[in-house]
mmCIF file of C-alpha atoms and ligand atoms in Angstrom:
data_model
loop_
_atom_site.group_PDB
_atom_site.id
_atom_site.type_symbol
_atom_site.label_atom_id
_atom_site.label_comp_id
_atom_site.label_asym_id
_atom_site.label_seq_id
_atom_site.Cartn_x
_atom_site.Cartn_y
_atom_site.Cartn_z
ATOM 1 C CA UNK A 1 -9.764 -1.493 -45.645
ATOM 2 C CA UNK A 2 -7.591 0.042 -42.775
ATOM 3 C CA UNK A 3 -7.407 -1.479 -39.503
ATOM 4 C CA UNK A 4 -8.911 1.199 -37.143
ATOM 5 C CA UNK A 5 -6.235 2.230 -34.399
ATOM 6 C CA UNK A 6 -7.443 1.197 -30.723
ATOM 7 C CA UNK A 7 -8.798 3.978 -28.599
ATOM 8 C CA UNK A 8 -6.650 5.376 -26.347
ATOM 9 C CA UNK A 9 -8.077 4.847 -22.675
ATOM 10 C CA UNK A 10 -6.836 6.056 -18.853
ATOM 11 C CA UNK A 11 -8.169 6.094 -15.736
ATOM 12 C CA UNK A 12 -8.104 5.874 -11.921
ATOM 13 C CA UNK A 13 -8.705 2.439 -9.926
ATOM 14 C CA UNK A 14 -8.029 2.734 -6.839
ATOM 15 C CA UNK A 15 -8.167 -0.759 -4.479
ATOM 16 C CA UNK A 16 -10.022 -0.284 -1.147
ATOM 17 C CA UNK A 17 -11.109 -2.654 1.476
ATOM 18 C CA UNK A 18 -10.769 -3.767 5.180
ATOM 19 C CA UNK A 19 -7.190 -3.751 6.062
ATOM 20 C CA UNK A 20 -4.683 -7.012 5.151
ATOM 21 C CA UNK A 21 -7.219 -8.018 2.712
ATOM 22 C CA UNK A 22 -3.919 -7.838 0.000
ATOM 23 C CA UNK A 23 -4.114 -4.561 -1.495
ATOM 24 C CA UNK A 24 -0.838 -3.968 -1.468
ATOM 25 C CA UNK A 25 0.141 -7.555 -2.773
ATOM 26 C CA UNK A 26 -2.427 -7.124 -5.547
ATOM 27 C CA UNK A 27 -0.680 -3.564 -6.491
ATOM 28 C CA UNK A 28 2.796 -4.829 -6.828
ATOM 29 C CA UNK A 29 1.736 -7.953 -8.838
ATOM 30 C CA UNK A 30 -0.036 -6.383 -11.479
ATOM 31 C CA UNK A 31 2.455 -3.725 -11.720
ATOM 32 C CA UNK A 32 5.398 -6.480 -11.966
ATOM 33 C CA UNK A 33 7.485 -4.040 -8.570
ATOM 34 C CA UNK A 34 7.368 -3.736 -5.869
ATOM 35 C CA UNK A 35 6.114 -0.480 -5.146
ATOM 36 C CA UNK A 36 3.852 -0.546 -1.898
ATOM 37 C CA UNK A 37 5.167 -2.618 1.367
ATOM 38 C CA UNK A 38 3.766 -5.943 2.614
ATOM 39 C CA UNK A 39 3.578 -7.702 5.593
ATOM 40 C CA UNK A 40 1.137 -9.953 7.502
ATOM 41 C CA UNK A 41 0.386 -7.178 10.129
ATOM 42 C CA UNK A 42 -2.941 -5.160 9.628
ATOM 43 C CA UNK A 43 -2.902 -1.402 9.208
ATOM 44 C CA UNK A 44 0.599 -1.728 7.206
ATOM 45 C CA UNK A 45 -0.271 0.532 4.007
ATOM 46 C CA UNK A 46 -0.055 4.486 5.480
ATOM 47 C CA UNK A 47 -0.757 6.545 2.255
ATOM 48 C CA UNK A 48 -2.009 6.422 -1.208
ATOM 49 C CA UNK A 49 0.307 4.886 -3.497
ATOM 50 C CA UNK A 50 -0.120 4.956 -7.453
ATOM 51 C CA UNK A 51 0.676 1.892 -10.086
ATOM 52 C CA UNK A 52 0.956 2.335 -13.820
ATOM 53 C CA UNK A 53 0.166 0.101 -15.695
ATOM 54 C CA UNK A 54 -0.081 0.427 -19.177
ATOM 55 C CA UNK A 55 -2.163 -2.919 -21.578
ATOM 56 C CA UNK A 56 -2.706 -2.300 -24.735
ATOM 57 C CA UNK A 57 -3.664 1.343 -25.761
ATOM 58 C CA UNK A 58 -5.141 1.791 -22.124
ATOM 59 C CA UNK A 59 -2.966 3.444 -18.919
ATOM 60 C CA UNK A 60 -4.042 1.881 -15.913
ATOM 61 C CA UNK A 61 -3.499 4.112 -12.825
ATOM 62 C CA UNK A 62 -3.935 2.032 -10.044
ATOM 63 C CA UNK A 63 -4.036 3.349 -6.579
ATOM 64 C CA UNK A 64 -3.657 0.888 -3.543
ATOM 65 C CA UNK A 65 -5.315 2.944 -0.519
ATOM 66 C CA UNK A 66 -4.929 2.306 3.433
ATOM 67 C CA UNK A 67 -7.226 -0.356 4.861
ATOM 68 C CA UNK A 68 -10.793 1.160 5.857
ATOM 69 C CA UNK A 69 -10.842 0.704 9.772
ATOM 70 C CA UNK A 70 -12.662 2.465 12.796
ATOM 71 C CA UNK A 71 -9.899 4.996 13.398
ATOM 72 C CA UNK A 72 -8.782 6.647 16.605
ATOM 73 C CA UNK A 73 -5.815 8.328 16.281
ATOM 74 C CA UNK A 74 -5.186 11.339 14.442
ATOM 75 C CA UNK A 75 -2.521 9.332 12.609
ATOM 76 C CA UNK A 76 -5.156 6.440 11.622
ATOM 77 C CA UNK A 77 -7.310 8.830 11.153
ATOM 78 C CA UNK A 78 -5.958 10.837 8.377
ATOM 79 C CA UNK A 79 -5.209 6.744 6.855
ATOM 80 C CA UNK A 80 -8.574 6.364 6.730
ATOM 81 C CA UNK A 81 -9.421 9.447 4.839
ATOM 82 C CA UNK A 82 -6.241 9.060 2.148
ATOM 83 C CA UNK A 83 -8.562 5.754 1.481
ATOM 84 C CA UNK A 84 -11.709 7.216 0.932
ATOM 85 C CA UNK A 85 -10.536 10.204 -1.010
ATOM 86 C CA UNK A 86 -8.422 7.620 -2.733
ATOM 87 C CA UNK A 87 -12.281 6.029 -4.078
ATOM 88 C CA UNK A 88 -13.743 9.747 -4.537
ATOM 89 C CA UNK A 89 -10.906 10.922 -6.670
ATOM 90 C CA UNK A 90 -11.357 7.686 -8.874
ATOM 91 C CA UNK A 91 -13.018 6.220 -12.198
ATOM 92 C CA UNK A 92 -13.983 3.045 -10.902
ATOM 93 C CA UNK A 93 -13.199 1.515 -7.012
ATOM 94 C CA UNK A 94 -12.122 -2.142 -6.168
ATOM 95 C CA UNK A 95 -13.635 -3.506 -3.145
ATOM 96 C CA UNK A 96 -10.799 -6.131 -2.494
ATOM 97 C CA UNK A 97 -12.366 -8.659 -0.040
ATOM 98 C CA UNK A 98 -10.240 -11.137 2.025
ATOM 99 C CA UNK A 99 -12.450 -14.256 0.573
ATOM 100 C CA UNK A 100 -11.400 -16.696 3.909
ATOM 101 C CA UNK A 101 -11.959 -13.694 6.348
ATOM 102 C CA UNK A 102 -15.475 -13.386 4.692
ATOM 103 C CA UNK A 103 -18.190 -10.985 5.152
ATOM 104 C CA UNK A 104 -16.836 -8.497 8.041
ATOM 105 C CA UNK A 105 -18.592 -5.622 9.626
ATOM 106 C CA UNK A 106 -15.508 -3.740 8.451
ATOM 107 C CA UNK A 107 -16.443 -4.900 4.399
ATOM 108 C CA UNK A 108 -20.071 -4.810 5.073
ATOM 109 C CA UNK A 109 -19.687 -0.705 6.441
ATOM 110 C CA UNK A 110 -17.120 -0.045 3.506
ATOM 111 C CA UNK A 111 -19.587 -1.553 0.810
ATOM 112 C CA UNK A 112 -22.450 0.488 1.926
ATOM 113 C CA UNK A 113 -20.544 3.839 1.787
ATOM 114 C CA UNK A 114 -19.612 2.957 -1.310
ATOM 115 C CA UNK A 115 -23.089 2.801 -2.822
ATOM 116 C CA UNK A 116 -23.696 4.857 -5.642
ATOM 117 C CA UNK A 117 -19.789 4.923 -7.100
ATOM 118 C CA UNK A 118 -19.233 2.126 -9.684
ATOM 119 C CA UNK A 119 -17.216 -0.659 -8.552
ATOM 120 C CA UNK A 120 -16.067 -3.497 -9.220
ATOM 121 C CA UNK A 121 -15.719 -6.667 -6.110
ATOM 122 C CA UNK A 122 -12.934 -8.599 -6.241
ATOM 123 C CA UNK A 123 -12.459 -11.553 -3.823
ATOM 124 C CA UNK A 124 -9.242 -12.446 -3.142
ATOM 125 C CA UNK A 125 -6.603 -14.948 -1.458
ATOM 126 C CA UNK A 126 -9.281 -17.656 -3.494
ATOM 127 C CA UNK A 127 -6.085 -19.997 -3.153
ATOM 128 C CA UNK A 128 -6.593 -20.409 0.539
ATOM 129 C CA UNK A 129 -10.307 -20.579 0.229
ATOM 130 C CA UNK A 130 -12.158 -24.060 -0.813
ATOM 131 C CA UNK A 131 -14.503 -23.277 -3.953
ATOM 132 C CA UNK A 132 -17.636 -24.338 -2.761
ATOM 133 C CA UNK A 133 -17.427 -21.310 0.151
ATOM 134 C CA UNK A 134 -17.135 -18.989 -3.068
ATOM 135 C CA UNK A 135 -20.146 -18.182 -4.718
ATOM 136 C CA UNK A 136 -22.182 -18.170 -1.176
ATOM 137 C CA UNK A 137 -19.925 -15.582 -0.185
ATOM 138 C CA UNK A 138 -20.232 -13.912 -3.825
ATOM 139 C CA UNK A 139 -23.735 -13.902 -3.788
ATOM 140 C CA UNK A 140 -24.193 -12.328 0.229
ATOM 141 C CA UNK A 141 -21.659 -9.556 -0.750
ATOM 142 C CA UNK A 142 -23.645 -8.451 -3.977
ATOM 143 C CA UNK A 143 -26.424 -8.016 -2.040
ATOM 144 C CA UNK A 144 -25.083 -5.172 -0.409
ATOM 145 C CA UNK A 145 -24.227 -3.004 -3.371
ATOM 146 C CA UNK A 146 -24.507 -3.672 -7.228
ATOM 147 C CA UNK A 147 -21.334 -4.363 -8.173
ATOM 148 C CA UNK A 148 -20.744 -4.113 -11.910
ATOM 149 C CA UNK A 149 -18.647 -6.943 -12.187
ATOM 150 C CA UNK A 150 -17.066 -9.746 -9.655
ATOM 151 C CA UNK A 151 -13.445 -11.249 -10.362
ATOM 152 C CA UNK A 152 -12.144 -13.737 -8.143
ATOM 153 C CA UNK A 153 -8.294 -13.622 -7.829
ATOM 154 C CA UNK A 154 -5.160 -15.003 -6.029
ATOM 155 C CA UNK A 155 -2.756 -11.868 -5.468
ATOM 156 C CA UNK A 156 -0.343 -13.830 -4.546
ATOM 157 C CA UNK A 157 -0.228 -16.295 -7.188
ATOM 158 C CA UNK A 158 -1.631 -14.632 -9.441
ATOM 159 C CA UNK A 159 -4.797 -16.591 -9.960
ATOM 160 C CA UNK A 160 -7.585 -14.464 -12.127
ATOM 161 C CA UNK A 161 -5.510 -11.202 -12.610
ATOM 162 C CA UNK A 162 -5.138 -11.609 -16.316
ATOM 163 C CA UNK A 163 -9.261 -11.346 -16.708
ATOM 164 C CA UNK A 164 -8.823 -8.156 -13.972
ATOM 165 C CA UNK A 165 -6.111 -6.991 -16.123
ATOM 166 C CA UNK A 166 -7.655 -7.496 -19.175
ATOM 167 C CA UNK A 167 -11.527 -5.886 -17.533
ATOM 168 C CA UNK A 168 -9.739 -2.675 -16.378
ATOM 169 C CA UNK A 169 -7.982 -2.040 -19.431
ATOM 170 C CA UNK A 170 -11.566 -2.500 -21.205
ATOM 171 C CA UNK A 171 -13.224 -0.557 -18.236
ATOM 172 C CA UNK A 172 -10.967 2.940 -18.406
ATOM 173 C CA UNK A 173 -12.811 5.449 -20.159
ATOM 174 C CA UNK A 174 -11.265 7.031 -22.922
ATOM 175 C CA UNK A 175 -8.495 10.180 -23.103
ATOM 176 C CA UNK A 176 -4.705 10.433 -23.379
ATOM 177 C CA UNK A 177 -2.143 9.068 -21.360
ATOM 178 C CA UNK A 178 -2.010 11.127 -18.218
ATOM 179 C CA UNK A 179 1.496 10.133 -17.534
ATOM 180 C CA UNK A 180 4.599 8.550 -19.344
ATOM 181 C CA UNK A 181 3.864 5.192 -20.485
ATOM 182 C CA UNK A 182 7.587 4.119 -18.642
ATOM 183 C CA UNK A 183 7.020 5.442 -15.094
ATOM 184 C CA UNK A 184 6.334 3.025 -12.846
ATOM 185 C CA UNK A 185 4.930 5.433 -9.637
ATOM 186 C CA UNK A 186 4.710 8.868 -8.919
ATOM 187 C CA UNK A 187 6.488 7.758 -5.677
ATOM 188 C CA UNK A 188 9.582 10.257 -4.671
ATOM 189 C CA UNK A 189 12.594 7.228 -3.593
ATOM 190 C CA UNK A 190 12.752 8.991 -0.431
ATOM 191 C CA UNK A 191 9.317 7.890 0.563
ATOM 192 C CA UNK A 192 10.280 4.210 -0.635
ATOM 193 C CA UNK A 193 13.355 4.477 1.427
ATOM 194 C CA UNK A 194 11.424 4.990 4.143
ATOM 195 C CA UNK A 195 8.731 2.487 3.483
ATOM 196 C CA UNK A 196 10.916 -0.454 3.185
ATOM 197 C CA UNK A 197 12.543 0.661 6.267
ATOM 198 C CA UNK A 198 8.885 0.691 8.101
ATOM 199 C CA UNK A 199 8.564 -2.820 6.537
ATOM 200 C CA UNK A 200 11.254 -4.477 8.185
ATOM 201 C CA UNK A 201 10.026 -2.733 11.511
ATOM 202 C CA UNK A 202 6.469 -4.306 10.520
ATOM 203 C CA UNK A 203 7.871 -7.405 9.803
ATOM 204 C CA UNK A 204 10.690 -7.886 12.764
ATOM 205 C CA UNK A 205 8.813 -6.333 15.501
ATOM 206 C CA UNK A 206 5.579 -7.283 17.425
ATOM 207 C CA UNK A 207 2.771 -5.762 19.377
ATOM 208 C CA UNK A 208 2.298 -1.853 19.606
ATOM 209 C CA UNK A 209 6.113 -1.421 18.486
ATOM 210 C CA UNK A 210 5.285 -0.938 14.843
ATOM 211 C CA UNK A 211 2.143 1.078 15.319
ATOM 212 C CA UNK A 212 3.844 3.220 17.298
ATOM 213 C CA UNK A 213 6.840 3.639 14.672
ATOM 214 C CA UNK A 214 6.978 6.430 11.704
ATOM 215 C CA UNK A 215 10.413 6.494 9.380
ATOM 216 C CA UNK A 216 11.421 9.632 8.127
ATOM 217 C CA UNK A 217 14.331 10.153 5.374
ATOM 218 C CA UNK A 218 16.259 13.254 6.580
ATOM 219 C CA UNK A 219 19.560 12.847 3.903
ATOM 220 C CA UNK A 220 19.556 11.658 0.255
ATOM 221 C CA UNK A 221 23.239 11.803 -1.275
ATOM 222 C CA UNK A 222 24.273 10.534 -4.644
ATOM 223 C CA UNK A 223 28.031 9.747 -4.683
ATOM 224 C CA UNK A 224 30.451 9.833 -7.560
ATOM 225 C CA UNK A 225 31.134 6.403 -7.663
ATOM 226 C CA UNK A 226 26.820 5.865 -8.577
ATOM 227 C CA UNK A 227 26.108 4.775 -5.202
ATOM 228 C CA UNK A 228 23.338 6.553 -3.011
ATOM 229 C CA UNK A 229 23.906 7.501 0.957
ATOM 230 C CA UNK A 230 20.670 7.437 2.823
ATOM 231 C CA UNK A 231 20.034 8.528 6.518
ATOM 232 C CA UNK A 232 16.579 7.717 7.966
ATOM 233 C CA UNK A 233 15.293 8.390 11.577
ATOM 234 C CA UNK A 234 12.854 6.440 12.897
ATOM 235 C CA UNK A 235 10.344 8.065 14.983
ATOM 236 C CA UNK A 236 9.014 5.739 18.444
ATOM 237 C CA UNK A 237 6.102 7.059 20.771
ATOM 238 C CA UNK A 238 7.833 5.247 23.830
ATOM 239 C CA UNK A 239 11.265 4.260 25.998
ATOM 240 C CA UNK A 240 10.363 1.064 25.579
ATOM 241 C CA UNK A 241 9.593 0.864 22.312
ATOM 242 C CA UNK A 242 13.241 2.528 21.243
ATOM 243 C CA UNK A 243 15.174 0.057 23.358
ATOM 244 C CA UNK A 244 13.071 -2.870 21.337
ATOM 245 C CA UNK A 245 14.007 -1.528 18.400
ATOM 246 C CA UNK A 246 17.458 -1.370 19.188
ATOM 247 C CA UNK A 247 17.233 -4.412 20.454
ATOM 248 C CA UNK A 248 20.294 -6.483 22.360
ATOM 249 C CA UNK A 249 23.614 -4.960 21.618
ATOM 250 C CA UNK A 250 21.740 -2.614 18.240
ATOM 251 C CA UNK A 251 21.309 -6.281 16.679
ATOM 252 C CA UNK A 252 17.555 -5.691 16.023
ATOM 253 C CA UNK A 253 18.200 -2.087 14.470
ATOM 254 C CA UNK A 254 20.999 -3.636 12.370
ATOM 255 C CA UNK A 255 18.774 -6.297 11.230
ATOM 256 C CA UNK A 256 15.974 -3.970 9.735
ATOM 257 C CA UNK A 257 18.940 -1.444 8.492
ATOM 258 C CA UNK A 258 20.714 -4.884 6.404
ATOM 259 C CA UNK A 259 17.624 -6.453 5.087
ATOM 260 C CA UNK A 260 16.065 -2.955 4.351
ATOM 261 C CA UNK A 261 19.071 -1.384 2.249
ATOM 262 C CA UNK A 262 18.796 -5.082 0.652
ATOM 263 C CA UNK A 263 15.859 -4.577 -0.555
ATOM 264 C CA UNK A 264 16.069 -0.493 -1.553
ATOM 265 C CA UNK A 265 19.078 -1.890 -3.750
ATOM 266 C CA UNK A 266 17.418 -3.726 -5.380
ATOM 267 C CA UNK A 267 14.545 -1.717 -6.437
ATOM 268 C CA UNK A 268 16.957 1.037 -7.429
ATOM 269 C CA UNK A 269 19.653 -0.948 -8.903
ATOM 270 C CA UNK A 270 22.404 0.638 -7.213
ATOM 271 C CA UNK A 271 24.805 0.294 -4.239
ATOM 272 C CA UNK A 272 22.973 1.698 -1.213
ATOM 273 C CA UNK A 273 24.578 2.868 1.981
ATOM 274 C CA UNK A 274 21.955 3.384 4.725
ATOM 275 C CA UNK A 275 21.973 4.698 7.951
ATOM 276 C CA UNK A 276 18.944 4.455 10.423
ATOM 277 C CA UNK A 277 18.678 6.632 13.837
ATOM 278 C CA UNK A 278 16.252 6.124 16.433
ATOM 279 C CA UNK A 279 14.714 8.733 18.093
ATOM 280 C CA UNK A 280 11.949 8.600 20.755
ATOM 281 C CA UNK A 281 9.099 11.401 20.071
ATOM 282 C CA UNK A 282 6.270 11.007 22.578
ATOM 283 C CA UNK A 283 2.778 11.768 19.930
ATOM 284 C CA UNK A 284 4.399 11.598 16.961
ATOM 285 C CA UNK A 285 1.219 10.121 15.645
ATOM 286 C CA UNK A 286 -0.586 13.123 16.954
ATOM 287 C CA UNK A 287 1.443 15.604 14.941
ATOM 288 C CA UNK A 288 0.222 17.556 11.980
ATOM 289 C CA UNK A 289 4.219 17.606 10.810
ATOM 290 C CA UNK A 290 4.844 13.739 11.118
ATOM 291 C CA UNK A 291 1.586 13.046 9.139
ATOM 292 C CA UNK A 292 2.401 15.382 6.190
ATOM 293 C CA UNK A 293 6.260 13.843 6.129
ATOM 294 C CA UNK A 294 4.472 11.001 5.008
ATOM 295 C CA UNK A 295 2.047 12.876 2.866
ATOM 296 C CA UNK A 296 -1.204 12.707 4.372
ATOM 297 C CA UNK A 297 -3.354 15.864 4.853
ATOM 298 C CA UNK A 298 -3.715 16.438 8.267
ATOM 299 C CA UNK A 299 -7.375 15.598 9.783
ATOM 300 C CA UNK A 300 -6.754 17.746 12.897
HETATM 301 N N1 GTP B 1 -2.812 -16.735 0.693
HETATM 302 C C1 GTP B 1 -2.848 -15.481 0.237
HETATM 303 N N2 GTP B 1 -2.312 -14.476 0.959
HETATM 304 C C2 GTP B 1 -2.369 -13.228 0.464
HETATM 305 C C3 GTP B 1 -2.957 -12.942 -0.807
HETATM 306 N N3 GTP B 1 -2.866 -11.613 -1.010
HETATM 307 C C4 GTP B 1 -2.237 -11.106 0.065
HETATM 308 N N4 GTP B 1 -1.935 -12.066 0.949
HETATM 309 C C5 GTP B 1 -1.263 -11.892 2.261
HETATM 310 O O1 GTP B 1 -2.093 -11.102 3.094
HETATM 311 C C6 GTP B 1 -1.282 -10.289 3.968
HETATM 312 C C7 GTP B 1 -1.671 -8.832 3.823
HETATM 313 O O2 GTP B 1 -1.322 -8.389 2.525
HETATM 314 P P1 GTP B 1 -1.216 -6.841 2.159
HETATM 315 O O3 GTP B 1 -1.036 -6.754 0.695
HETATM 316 O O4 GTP B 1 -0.207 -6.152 3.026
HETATM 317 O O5 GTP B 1 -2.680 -6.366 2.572
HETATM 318 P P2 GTP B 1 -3.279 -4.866 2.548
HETATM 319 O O6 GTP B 1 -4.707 -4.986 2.182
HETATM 320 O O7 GTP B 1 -2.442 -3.996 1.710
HETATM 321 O O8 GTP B 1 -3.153 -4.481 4.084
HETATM 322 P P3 GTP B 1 -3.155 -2.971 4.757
HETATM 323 O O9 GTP B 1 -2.143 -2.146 4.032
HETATM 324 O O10 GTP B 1 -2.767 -3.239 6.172
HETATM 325 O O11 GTP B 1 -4.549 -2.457 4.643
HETATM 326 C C8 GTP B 1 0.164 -10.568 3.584
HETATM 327 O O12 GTP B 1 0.685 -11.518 4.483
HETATM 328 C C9 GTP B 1 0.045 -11.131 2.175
HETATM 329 O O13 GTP B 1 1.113 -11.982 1.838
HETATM 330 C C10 GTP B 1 -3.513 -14.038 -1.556
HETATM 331 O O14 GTP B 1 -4.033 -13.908 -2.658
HETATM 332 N N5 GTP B 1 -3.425 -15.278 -0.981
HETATM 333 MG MG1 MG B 2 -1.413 -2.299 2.165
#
């Protein structure tokens, strides 16, 4: 008797929820890169970004979305809709829930819109949670919304995510491959350039500074010698918020440039050379051209 090859499987998940709930963590561990940025700030993730992931005979396209806030400006709220067309375009939605934050008005709004899609609820950041606080919580969220399935997971240490892993691989439906099995995002480097740039930023400034900031890569030049020359400008909505950035003698600006080419290096695996200009651009977050550079449709 011959062994009967495994189906081939693909689909869309894409990973919604209140922001800093760990989307973005969750992404990049499952995928094994770091694709999307991190940082303890809420409202870090801007766009959709795409994971593949590929188990067994099944291609997982995950999609880590913006966190689902009441937005105001035009800027948060085009972020806003990249996350819910982000669970519209897909085959199955994970409600990632911040299991110590609990059972928000923000989750609570973001389940009941989701009602009729199938989806899955993962609660996560269980390793900063004591167990007994667990299946109260479990229980109160599926009341809101049948959930198909519940997973309880640690995206940092990675906790659970084998059974996720193993569940979504199980849970694609079946077709071909929609892209190769090697890629790792559909993510242009310019746009990760400019992302890890917006990290440090997120992660080395404080207050409005990094809400009001938006990095743009303006050059991209490969060099014989294999190493890459990239200049960025980064966009601030205020004075103030330039000469922050800047910082005492440029030592703040230097700071984000080092640590930022650090880490672009490493995810490319080549010598980087980066250069980072500041530019102050009153409504930048207001501006149909600065929200497409980052490619998000425009909400008007
Ligand atoms: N203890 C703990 N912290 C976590 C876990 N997952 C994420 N975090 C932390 O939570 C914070 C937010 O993580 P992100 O991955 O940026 O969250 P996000 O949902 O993508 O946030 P937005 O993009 O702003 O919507 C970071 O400081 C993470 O290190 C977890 O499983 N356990
Ligand atoms: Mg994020």
């Amino acid at each position: 008797m011959s062994e009967q090859a495994p189906v081939s499987r693909c689909g869309f998940a894409a990973i919604v929820g209140a922001p800093n709930a760990g989307k973005s963590t969750l992404l990049n561990r499952l995928t094994g890169a770091k694709l999307a940025i991190v940082t303890p700030k809420a409202q870090t993730t801007r766009f959709r970004v795409l994971g593949i992931l590929v188990r067994g005979a099944a291609q997982i396209l995950l999609v880590d979305t913006p966190g689902i806030f009441r937005p105001r400006r035009r800027l948060d709220r085009a972020m806003v809709r990249a996350a819910w067309t982000g669970a519209e375009d897909a085959d199955l939605v994970l409600l990632l829930v911040d299991a110590r934050a609990g059972l928000t008005d923000e989750v609570r709004a973001i389940a009941e819109r989701l009602g009729g899609r199938r989806t899955w609820l993962v609660l996560n950041k269980v390793d900063i949670v004591a167990r007994p606080k667990l299946l109260p919580l479990t229980a109160e969220l599926n009341g809101l919304a049948s959930f198909e399935q519940t997973f309880m997971v640690s995206a940092a240490n990675g906790d659970g995510l084998e059974g996720l892993l193993e569940a979504l691989a199980q849970g694609m439906p079946p077709g071909p491959h929609l892209y190769p099995d090697d890629d790792l995002t559909d993510l242009p480097d310019r746009l990760l350039a400019a992302e890890l740039v917006r990290e440090q930023i997120f992660l080395q400034t404080h207050e409005e500074v990094p809400y009001g900031t938006t990095v743009e890569t303006e050059t991209w030049q490969e060099r014989p010698d294999g190493s890459v020359r990239v200049e960025a400008t980064v966009y601030v909505a205020r004075p103030g918020q330039k000469a922050i950035l800047i910082g005492e003698g440029g030592k703040r600006i230097r700071d984000i440039g080092a640590r930022a080419r650090q880490e672009l290096a490493r995810l490319l695996e080549r010598k980087v050379h980066l250069f980072l200009n500041v530019r102050e651009r009153a409504g930048w977050d207001e501006e149909g051209a600065r929200l497409r550079a980052l490619g998000l449709d425009d909400p008007g």
